[in-house]
PDB file of C-alpha atoms in Angstrom:
ATOM      1  CA  VAL A  22       4.024   8.305 -14.790  1.00 72.00           C
ATOM      2  CA  ALA A  23       6.383  11.229 -14.916  1.00 83.00           C
ATOM      3  CA  MET A  24       8.652  11.415 -11.993  1.00 88.00           C
ATOM      4  CA  THR A  25       6.787  15.211 -11.151  1.00 85.00           C
ATOM      5  CA  GLY A  26       3.325  13.230 -10.711  1.00 86.00           C
ATOM      6  CA  MET A  27       4.590  11.068  -8.369  1.00 94.00           C
ATOM      7  CA  PRO A  28       3.441  12.612  -5.343  1.00 94.00           C
ATOM      8  CA  GLU A  29      -0.412  12.825  -6.553  1.00 94.00           C
ATOM      9  CA  LEU A  30       0.041   9.138  -7.307  1.00 95.00           C
ATOM     10  CA  ILE A  31       1.455   8.562  -4.248  1.00 96.00           C
ATOM     11  CA  ALA A  32      -1.609  10.260  -2.204  1.00 96.00           C
ATOM     12  CA  LEU A  33      -4.321   8.173  -4.474  1.00 95.00           C
ATOM     13  CA  PHE A  34      -2.919   5.083  -3.399  1.00 96.00           C
ATOM     14  CA  HIS A  35      -2.366   6.092   0.691  1.00 97.00           C
ATOM     15  CA  SER A  36      -6.254   7.165  -0.104  1.00 97.00           C
ATOM     16  CA  PHE A  37      -6.804   3.333  -0.856  1.00 97.00           C
ATOM     17  CA  VAL A  38      -4.895   2.321   2.403  1.00 97.00           C
ATOM     18  CA  GLY A  39      -7.689   4.447   4.378  1.00 97.00           C
ATOM     19  CA  LEU A  40     -10.782   2.975   2.540  1.00 97.00           C
ATOM     20  CA  THR A  41      -9.504  -0.628   3.004  1.00 97.00           C
ATOM     21  CA  ALA A  42      -8.738  -0.032   7.080  1.00 96.00           C
ATOM     22  CA  VAL A  43     -12.336   1.901   6.857  1.00 97.00           C
ATOM     23  CA  LEU A  44     -13.957  -1.707   4.820  1.00 97.00           C
ATOM     24  CA  VAL A  45     -11.800  -4.141   7.448  1.00 96.00           C
ATOM     25  CA  GLY A  46     -13.552  -2.476  10.333  1.00 95.00           C
ATOM     26  CA  TRP A  47     -17.029  -2.260   9.071  1.00 95.00           C
ATOM     27  CA  ASN A  48     -16.752  -5.975   7.996  1.00 94.00           C
ATOM     28  CA  GLY A  49     -15.551  -6.410  11.885  1.00 90.00           C
ATOM     29  CA  ALA A  50     -18.427  -4.535  12.874  1.00 90.00           C
ATOM     30  CA  LEU A  51     -20.889  -6.985  10.981  1.00 91.00           C
ATOM     31  CA  HIS A  52     -19.286 -10.007  12.433  1.00 86.00           C
ATOM     32  CA  SER A  53     -19.585  -8.761  16.178  1.00 84.00           C
ATOM     33  CA  SER A  54     -21.667 -11.593  16.717  1.00 86.00           C
ATOM     34  CA  GLU A  55     -18.490 -13.925  16.963  1.00 85.00           C
ATOM     35  CA  VAL A  56     -16.993 -12.142  19.686  1.00 84.00           C
ATOM     36  CA  ALA A  57     -16.831 -13.325  23.339  1.00 89.00           C
ATOM     37  CA  ALA A  58     -19.383 -11.246  25.798  1.00 88.00           C
ATOM     38  CA  GLU A  59     -16.201 -10.389  27.877  1.00 91.00           C
ATOM     39  CA  MET A  60     -14.523  -8.742  24.797  1.00 91.00           C
ATOM     40  CA  ILE A  61     -17.286  -7.130  23.016  1.00 91.00           C
ATOM     41  CA  GLY A  62     -16.012  -3.378  24.438  1.00 92.00           C
ATOM     42  CA  VAL A  63     -12.506  -4.194  23.764  1.00 93.00           C
ATOM     43  CA  HIS A  64     -13.562  -5.359  19.894  1.00 92.00           C
ATOM     44  CA  ARG A  65     -16.060  -2.069  19.610  1.00 92.00           C
ATOM     45  CA  ALA A  66     -13.119   0.548  20.414  1.00 94.00           C
ATOM     46  CA  GLU A  67     -11.169  -1.719  18.082  1.00 93.00           C
ATOM     47  CA  VAL A  68     -13.879  -0.930  15.521  1.00 94.00           C
ATOM     48  CA  PHE A  69     -14.163   2.880  16.285  1.00 96.00           C
ATOM     49  CA  ILE A  70     -10.903   3.454  15.931  1.00 96.00           C
ATOM     50  CA  GLY A  71     -10.064   1.605  12.868  1.00 96.00           C
ATOM     51  CA  VAL A  72     -12.775   3.103  11.294  1.00 97.00           C
ATOM     52  CA  PHE A  73     -12.253   6.375  12.401  1.00 97.00           C
ATOM     53  CA  ILE A  74      -8.363   6.650  11.270  1.00 97.00           C
ATOM     54  CA  GLY A  75      -9.449   5.070   8.188  1.00 97.00           C
ATOM     55  CA  ALA A  76     -11.867   7.505   7.499  1.00 97.00           C
ATOM     56  CA  VAL A  77      -9.257  10.114   8.104  1.00 97.00           C
ATOM     57  CA  THR A  78      -6.962   8.909   6.231  1.00 97.00           C
ATOM     58  CA  PHE A  79      -8.813   8.297   3.131  1.00 98.00           C
ATOM     59  CA  THR A  80     -10.168  12.102   2.904  1.00 96.00           C
ATOM     60  CA  GLY A  81      -6.821  13.437   3.938  1.00 96.00           C
ATOM     61  CA  SER A  82      -5.535  11.606   1.140  1.00 97.00           C
ATOM     62  CA  ILE A  83      -7.840  12.466  -1.338  1.00 96.00           C
ATOM     63  CA  VAL A  84      -7.849  16.372  -0.638  1.00 94.00           C
ATOM     64  CA  ALA A  85      -3.922  15.785  -0.858  1.00 94.00           C
ATOM     65  CA  TYR A  86      -4.408  14.411  -4.229  1.00 95.00           C
ATOM     66  CA  LEU A  87      -6.651  17.201  -5.569  1.00 94.00           C
ATOM     67  CA  LYS A  88      -4.464  19.869  -3.760  1.00 93.00           C
ATOM     68  CA  LEU A  89      -1.288  18.339  -5.583  1.00 93.00           C
ATOM     69  CA  SER A  90      -3.337  17.672  -9.005  1.00 92.00           C
ATOM     70  CA  ALA A  91      -4.437  21.579  -8.768  1.00 91.00           C
ATOM     71  CA  LYS A  92      -8.101  20.358  -8.669  1.00 92.00           C
ATOM     72  CA  ILE A  93      -8.671  22.099  -6.229  1.00 91.00           C
ATOM     73  CA  SER A  94      -6.818  25.712  -4.836  1.00 89.00           C
ATOM     74  CA  SER A  95      -4.078  24.745  -2.292  1.00 84.00           C
ATOM     75  CA  LYS A  96      -5.360  27.903   0.063  1.00 85.00           C
ATOM     76  CA  PRO A  97      -6.100  26.943   3.511  1.00 81.00           C
ATOM     77  CA  LEU A  98      -9.385  26.778   4.206  1.00 77.00           C
ATOM     78  CA  VAL A  99     -10.888  29.032   6.733  1.00 83.00           C
ATOM     79  CA  LEU A 100     -14.055  27.390   8.510  1.00 81.00           C
TER      80      LEU A 100
END
């Protein structure tokens, strides 16, 4: 990879970090029956926060990769 392509590569690798956080959180949700009853609220909050942050990280990193590689316009989007 040329040095000019490093930002795109880093953004792509960072998207895998976000996806991994989502998968780890999802796995934690699937095994919530193993959590003690008094800790279930804390566990659910932990899973929600982890999946939310992971999803935002994944989405943002994919958008950054696409913008840096000029596959989508880098102009701001107005909703």
